[in-house]
Coordinates of C-alpha atoms in Angstrom, one line a residue:
M589 CA 171.5 150.6 178.6
T590 CA 174.0 147.7 178.7
L591 CA 175.4 146.3 175.8
P592 CA 173.3 142.8 176.2
Q593 CA 169.9 145.3 176.5
L594 CA 171.1 146.9 173.1
A595 CA 171.4 143.4 171.4
L596 CA 168.1 142.1 172.5
S597 CA 166.3 145.5 171.5
S598 CA 168.0 145.3 168.1
L599 CA 166.8 141.9 167.8
A600 CA 163.2 142.6 168.8
I601 CA 163.4 145.8 166.5
G602 CA 164.9 143.4 163.5
L603 CA 162.0 141.0 164.3
V604 CA 159.4 142.9 164.3
I605 CA 160.6 144.5 160.7
G606 CA 161.0 141.0 159.7
V607 CA 157.5 140.0 160.3
G608 CA 156.3 143.0 159.1
L609 CA 158.0 142.8 155.8
S610 CA 156.9 139.2 155.5
L611 CA 153.2 140.0 156.1
L612 CA 153.5 143.0 153.6
V613 CA 154.8 140.5 150.7
V614 CA 152.3 137.9 151.5
W615 CA 149.5 140.6 151.4
A616 CA 151.1 141.8 148.1
Y617 CA 151.0 138.3 146.7
R618 CA 147.5 137.7 147.6
A619 CA 146.4 141.0 146.2
R620 CA 148.0 140.1 143.3
A621 CA 146.6 137.1 142.7
R622 CA 142.9 138.4 143.7
V623 CA 143.4 141.1 141.1
Q624 CA 144.6 138.3 138.3
E625 CA 141.4 136.5 139.3
E626 CA 139.4 139.3 139.0
T627 CA 140.7 140.4 135.5
S628 CA 141.4 136.4 134.3
L629 CA 139.0 135.2 131.4
A630 CA 141.3 131.3 132.0
I631 CA 138.7 128.9 132.6
P632 CA 138.6 126.8 135.6
P633 CA 140.3 123.1 134.7
G634 CA 137.8 120.6 134.2
I635 CA 134.7 123.0 133.1
T636 CA 135.9 122.3 129.3
D637 CA 135.8 119.0 129.7
V638 CA 132.2 118.7 131.4
L639 CA 131.0 120.9 128.8
H640 CA 132.2 118.4 125.9
S641 CA 130.2 115.7 127.8
M642 CA 126.9 117.3 128.3
D643 CA 123.5 117.0 126.2
D644 CA 122.3 120.4 126.9
A645 CA 123.4 123.5 125.5
A646 CA 125.8 124.9 127.9
G647 CA 128.9 127.5 127.6
V648 CA 131.0 129.7 129.6
V649 CA 130.4 133.8 128.8
D650 CA 132.8 136.7 130.0
T651 CA 131.6 140.0 131.0
S652 CA 131.2 141.5 127.2
G653 CA 129.3 138.3 126.4
L654 CA 131.7 136.5 124.4
V655 CA 131.6 132.7 124.5
L656 CA 134.8 130.9 125.7
A657 CA 133.8 127.7 125.8
A658 CA 130.7 125.8 124.6
S659 CA 129.2 122.2 124.5
D660 CA 128.8 120.6 121.1
A661 CA 124.8 121.1 121.4
A662 CA 125.0 124.6 122.1
S663 CA 125.3 125.2 118.6
R664 CA 121.9 124.8 117.9
F665 CA 121.0 128.2 119.6
G666 CA 123.7 130.1 117.9
I667 CA 126.4 129.6 121.2
E668 CA 129.5 129.1 119.4
V669 CA 133.2 129.8 121.0
G670 CA 134.3 132.8 119.6
S671 CA 131.1 134.5 118.8
T672 CA 128.9 137.0 121.0
L673 CA 125.6 136.0 123.0
D674 CA 122.9 137.8 121.1
N675 CA 119.9 137.0 123.0
P676 CA 118.8 139.9 125.3
E677 CA 117.2 137.5 127.9
L678 CA 120.2 135.3 128.2
R679 CA 122.4 138.5 128.2
Q680 CA 120.2 140.0 131.0
L681 CA 120.3 136.7 133.0
V682 CA 123.8 136.5 132.7
R683 CA 124.6 140.3 133.7
G684 CA 122.2 139.7 136.9
V685 CA 123.9 136.6 137.7
R686 CA 127.6 138.4 137.7
T687 CA 126.3 141.1 139.6
A688 CA 124.8 139.6 142.5
G689 CA 126.8 136.4 142.0
G690 CA 124.9 132.8 143.0
T691 CA 122.6 131.2 140.7
A692 CA 119.4 132.0 138.9
T693 CA 117.2 130.2 136.6
E694 CA 114.4 131.4 134.2
S695 CA 112.5 130.1 131.6
M696 CA 112.1 131.6 128.4
R697 CA 111.3 131.4 124.4
I698 CA 114.4 131.7 122.1
T699 CA 115.3 130.4 118.5
R700 CA 117.0 128.0 117.4
G701 CA 120.1 128.9 114.8
G702 CA 118.5 132.2 113.9
L703 CA 115.2 130.8 112.8
S704 CA 112.5 133.0 114.2
L705 CA 109.9 130.7 112.9
D706 CA 111.1 128.3 115.5
P707 CA 111.2 129.4 118.9
R708 CA 111.9 126.7 121.8
L709 CA 110.9 127.1 125.4
V710 CA 114.0 126.6 127.2
S711 CA 114.9 126.5 131.1
A712 CA 118.2 128.8 131.3
R713 CA 120.2 128.3 134.3
A714 CA 123.4 130.9 134.8
S715 CA 125.9 130.6 137.6
A716 CA 128.6 132.8 138.5
I717 CA 132.2 130.7 138.3
G718 CA 134.6 133.5 139.2
T719 CA 134.0 137.3 139.0
R720 CA 134.0 137.6 135.4
L721 CA 132.9 134.4 133.7
V722 CA 129.7 132.8 134.1
L723 CA 128.5 129.2 133.1
L724 CA 125.1 129.0 131.3
I725 CA 123.1 126.0 130.6
I726 CA 120.0 125.7 128.3
R727 CA 117.9 123.0 128.5
D728 CA 115.1 122.6 125.5
V729 CA 111.6 121.8 127.5
T730 CA 109.7 122.6 124.3
E731 CA 109.0 118.8 123.8
Q732 CA 107.8 118.7 127.2
E733 CA 105.7 121.3 126.9
R734 CA 103.8 119.6 123.8
L735 CA 103.3 116.5 125.4
D736 CA 101.8 118.0 128.3
Q737 CA 99.3 120.2 126.3
M738 CA 98.8 116.9 124.0
R739 CA 97.7 115.2 127.1
R740 CA 95.3 117.7 128.3
D741 CA 94.0 118.1 125.0
F742 CA 93.7 114.5 124.8
V743 CA 91.8 114.2 128.2
A744 CA 89.5 117.4 127.1
N745 CA 88.6 116.4 123.8
T746 CA 87.8 112.5 124.6
S747 CA 85.4 113.8 127.6
H748 CA 83.6 115.9 125.1
E749 CA 83.7 113.0 122.1
L750 CA 82.4 110.7 124.7
K751 CA 79.6 112.9 126.0
T752 CA 77.7 113.3 122.8
P753 CA 76.8 109.7 122.0
V754 CA 76.4 109.1 125.9
G755 CA 73.8 112.1 126.2
A756 CA 72.3 110.9 122.9
V757 CA 71.3 107.5 124.1
S758 CA 70.1 108.8 127.3
L759 CA 67.7 110.9 125.8
L760 CA 66.5 108.5 123.2
A761 CA 66.0 106.3 126.2
E762 CA 63.8 108.1 127.6
A763 CA 62.1 109.2 124.3
I764 CA 61.4 105.2 123.7
E765 CA 60.2 105.4 127.4
S766 CA 57.4 108.1 126.3
A767 CA 56.4 106.1 123.2
A768 CA 56.0 102.9 124.8
D769 CA 52.5 102.9 123.3
D770 CA 53.8 103.9 119.8
P771 CA 55.7 100.7 118.3
A772 CA 56.8 102.6 115.1
Q773 CA 58.2 105.4 117.2
V774 CA 60.0 103.0 119.3
R775 CA 61.7 100.9 116.5
I776 CA 62.9 104.6 115.1
F777 CA 64.1 105.2 118.6
A778 CA 65.6 101.8 119.1
A779 CA 67.6 102.3 115.4
R780 CA 69.1 105.7 116.6
I781 CA 70.2 104.1 119.7
S782 CA 72.0 100.9 118.0
A783 CA 73.7 103.5 115.5
E784 CA 74.7 105.9 118.9
A785 CA 76.1 102.7 120.5
G786 CA 77.9 101.8 117.5
R787 CA 79.4 105.3 117.2
L788 CA 80.4 105.2 121.0
G789 CA 82.0 101.3 120.6
Q790 CA 84.0 102.8 117.4
L791 CA 85.3 105.9 119.3
T792 CA 86.2 103.8 122.6
G793 CA 87.8 100.9 120.3
R794 CA 89.8 103.7 118.3
I795 CA 91.1 105.3 121.8
M796 CA 92.2 101.8 122.9
S797 CA 93.8 101.5 119.7
L798 CA 95.7 104.8 119.7
S799 CA 96.6 103.6 123.4
R800 CA 98.3 100.9 122.4
L801 CA 100.3 102.1 119.8
Q802 CA 101.2 104.9 122.1
A803 CA 102.7 102.3 124.9
E804 CA 106.3 100.8 125.2
D805 CA 104.8 97.4 123.8
G806 CA 102.5 98.5 121.3
L807 CA 103.9 96.2 118.8
T808 CA 103.4 92.5 120.2
K809 CA 103.5 90.5 116.9
V810 CA 106.5 91.6 115.2
G811 CA 107.9 89.9 112.2
P812 CA 108.2 89.9 108.5
V813 CA 104.9 91.2 106.5
A814 CA 104.0 90.9 103.2
I815 CA 102.9 94.3 101.6
D816 CA 100.7 92.1 99.6
E817 CA 98.7 90.4 102.0
V818 CA 98.5 94.0 104.1
I819 CA 97.2 95.7 100.7
A820 CA 94.9 92.6 99.7
S821 CA 93.4 92.5 103.2
S822 CA 92.9 96.3 103.5
I823 CA 91.1 96.4 100.4
E824 CA 88.8 93.5 100.9
A825 CA 87.5 95.0 104.0
H826 CA 86.3 98.0 102.2
V827 CA 85.0 96.2 99.1
V828 CA 81.4 96.5 100.6
Q829 CA 81.9 100.4 101.5
A830 CA 83.3 101.1 98.2
D831 CA 80.2 99.6 96.2
S832 CA 78.0 101.5 98.2
A833 CA 79.4 104.7 97.4
G834 CA 79.9 103.9 93.6
V835 CA 83.6 104.2 94.2
E836 CA 86.1 101.7 92.3
L837 CA 89.0 100.2 94.2
A838 CA 92.2 99.9 92.3
R839 CA 95.5 98.1 93.4
G840 CA 98.8 98.7 91.0
G841 CA 102.8 99.2 91.7
D842 CA 105.5 96.4 92.8
R843 CA 104.8 93.1 94.1
G844 CA 106.5 90.9 96.8
V845 CA 107.7 93.6 98.9
W846 CA 108.2 92.8 102.7
V847 CA 108.6 95.0 105.7
R848 CA 109.1 93.9 109.4
G849 CA 106.4 94.7 111.9
D850 CA 102.7 93.8 113.1
A851 CA 100.5 92.7 110.2
Q852 CA 97.1 93.6 111.9
I853 CA 98.2 97.2 112.6
L854 CA 99.7 97.7 109.4
I855 CA 96.2 96.3 107.9
E856 CA 94.5 98.5 110.2
A857 CA 96.7 101.9 109.1
V858 CA 95.8 101.1 105.4
G859 CA 92.4 100.2 106.0
N860 CA 92.0 103.8 107.5
L861 CA 93.3 105.4 104.8
I862 CA 91.3 103.5 102.2
A863 CA 88.1 104.2 104.2
N864 CA 88.9 107.9 104.3
A865 CA 89.6 108.1 100.4
I866 CA 85.8 106.5 99.7
V867 CA 84.4 108.7 102.0
Y868 CA 85.7 111.7 100.6
S869 CA 85.4 110.6 96.9
P870 CA 82.2 111.4 94.6
R871 CA 80.5 108.6 93.2
G872 CA 82.0 107.2 89.9
S873 CA 85.7 107.9 91.0
R874 CA 88.6 105.9 92.0
V875 CA 90.6 105.2 94.7
G876 CA 94.1 103.8 94.3
V877 CA 96.4 101.8 96.2
G878 CA 100.0 101.9 95.0
V879 CA 103.3 100.4 96.2
R880 CA 106.7 101.3 95.0
A881 CA 110.1 100.0 96.4
E882 CA 112.8 102.1 96.0
D883 CA 116.2 102.5 98.1
G884 CA 115.6 100.4 100.7
V885 CA 111.9 102.2 101.3
V886 CA 108.7 100.9 100.6
E887 CA 105.9 103.5 99.7
I888 CA 101.9 102.7 100.3
A889 CA 100.2 105.5 98.7
V890 CA 96.2 105.8 98.8
S891 CA 94.6 108.2 96.3
D892 CA 91.5 109.6 95.8
Q893 CA 89.7 112.0 93.4
G894 CA 87.8 113.9 96.2
I895 CA 87.5 117.0 97.8
G896 CA 91.1 117.4 99.1
I897 CA 92.2 119.2 102.0
A898 CA 93.2 122.9 102.3
E899 CA 96.5 124.0 103.1
A900 CA 95.5 125.7 106.3
D901 CA 94.2 121.9 107.3
R902 CA 97.3 120.0 106.6
E903 CA 99.7 120.7 109.3
R904 CA 97.2 119.6 111.6
I905 CA 95.4 116.8 109.9
F906 CA 96.7 113.8 112.0
E907 CA 96.0 115.6 115.4
R908 CA 93.6 113.3 117.6
F909 CA 89.9 114.7 116.8
Y910 CA 90.8 117.1 114.4
R911 CA 88.6 117.2 111.5
A912 CA 89.0 119.3 108.4
D913 CA 85.5 118.9 107.4
E914 CA 83.5 118.9 110.5
A915 CA 79.9 118.5 109.2
R916 CA 81.1 115.7 106.7
S917 CA 83.0 113.8 109.7
R918 CA 79.8 114.1 111.8
R919 CA 77.6 113.0 109.4
T920 CA 79.7 109.9 108.2
G921 CA 80.4 108.8 112.0
G922 CA 84.1 109.8 112.1
T923 CA 85.8 110.2 115.1
G924 CA 88.5 112.2 114.3
L925 CA 91.2 109.1 115.2
G926 CA 91.9 107.6 112.0
L927 CA 94.6 109.7 110.7
S928 CA 96.0 109.7 114.2
I929 CA 96.2 105.8 114.4
V930 CA 97.9 106.1 110.8
K931 CA 100.6 108.6 111.9
H932 CA 101.3 106.5 115.0
A933 CA 101.5 103.1 113.8
T934 CA 103.8 104.0 110.8
Q935 CA 106.0 105.7 113.5
R936 CA 106.1 102.3 115.5
H937 CA 107.1 100.8 112.6
G938 CA 110.2 103.2 111.7
G939 CA 108.5 105.4 109.1
E940 CA 106.6 108.5 107.9
V941 CA 103.3 109.6 106.6
R942 CA 103.5 112.1 103.7
L943 CA 100.5 114.0 102.3
W944 CA 99.6 115.8 99.1
S945 CA 96.7 117.4 98.4
R946 CA 95.2 120.0 96.1
P947 CA 91.4 121.4 97.2
G948 CA 89.1 119.8 94.0
R949 CA 91.8 117.4 92.6
G950 CA 92.0 115.0 95.5
S951 CA 94.6 113.5 98.4
T952 CA 97.3 111.2 98.1
F953 CA 98.7 109.8 101.5
T954 CA 101.8 107.8 101.5
I955 CA 103.1 105.4 104.4
R956 CA 107.0 105.0 103.9
L957 CA 108.3 102.0 105.9
P958 CA 111.8 100.5 105.9
R959 CA 112.2 97.7 103.4
I960 CA 113.3 94.0 104.3
D961 CA 114.6 91.1 102.1
A962 CA 112.0 88.6 101.7
P963 CA 112.2 85.8 104.0
E964 CA 113.5 82.1 103.1
H965 CA 110.0 80.7 103.7
A966 CA 108.2 83.1 101.5
D967 CA 106.9 80.9 99.1
T968 CA 105.9 78.3 101.2
G969 CA 102.6 78.5 103.1
K970 CA 101.8 81.8 101.2
K971 CA 97.7 81.0 100.7
S972 CA 97.5 80.2 104.0
K973 CA 99.0 83.4 105.3
K974 CA 96.7 85.5 103.0
K975 CA 93.9 83.6 104.3
R976 CA 94.8 84.2 107.9
A977 CA 95.6 87.9 107.5
R978 CA 92.2 88.3 105.4
K979 CA 90.4 86.6 108.4
A980 CA 91.8 89.1 110.8
A981 CA 91.2 91.9 108.8
K982 CA 87.7 91.0 108.6
A983 CA 87.2 90.2 112.2
A984 CA 88.9 94.0 112.6
A985 CA 86.2 95.3 110.3
S986 CA 83.3 93.7 111.9
A987 CA 84.7 95.5 115.1
R988 CA 84.3 99.1 114.0
V989 CA 82.3 100.8 111.4
R990 CA 83.7 100.9 107.7
N991 CA 82.9 104.6 107.4
G992 CA 86.2 106.3 107.9
E993 CA 87.3 109.9 108.8
R994 CA 89.9 112.3 107.2
A995 CA 90.6 113.9 110.9

């Protein structure tokens, strides 16, 4: 082999060795990076910022179930940085994603903050971010489930409630036809048809009122409202009912209190409570309507000395069509929507309804509303305002049956 050939051979061998060493170094670096990636618990850049901007509960969990990062809302479910993922269903979801990779979503019921009495329906989504970390996102869908259930119940209950008076009218019409030669029976059946038609009109009217309250534009005439006028109009609209039942209506408490809202809706809400109290009060008893203003809140309390409400019924008393005393409500023509209207009317005015009751001692329903200062023109035109409010109350009273219902 000549000297040039030897030099070329040495150069080729050196080049092969150099390329081999370079490839070996690159492979070693890549293997090291892969091992670091597999064993690293570092959160990828930007994940923490995204978590802090999320409204849903979310967190990054490692292989041992330790929470490395979490959103602000995650604390509601006991998911906090430095704590372990306690819920077994969530741990199973995270474990399955870490093993198989990709993303998985499951619906489950978990508790908030360790409160076993407050289970929440959630949609949990787990996504692998690396070999050791999993991003867990929990979306609370309990309210959506509740609204869906309420919608189904409302349709079912409304169909049932409307079917009863419609069926009764149909049967009574047939009875009138068969008794056409008996004027006395015709008059009896006609009176019963009139009663069923009134009940049907009351039911549809209350359904429409409740639908308007739940609509986005439920409050159409918003402005300063004098509680004195609301109480006076509500009491005046039920004087005849109280006299017929032998119940005394009494008004007390603070005067000159104002709120912001729709006067007619508030009159109907307070009127429903007064009608309820009259229906469930014994003859010779008293129904009191009191007003108290304190710390920016106006409280309108309607108290009776009636049969009271059992503890088992208090949680559901404001539900649509729910009746604590089914037989009594049927006898008095109650629709089961009065208290639901009171609840929604109060909520639309930024307030709440509270209940105190003892079986055999009576009940007190309290409407709490935000208080406002009296407008500058409060003293001018006061009588005309009261007159208009009373006319509106009388018009509303004539459009509905004066008997109330507790649920």
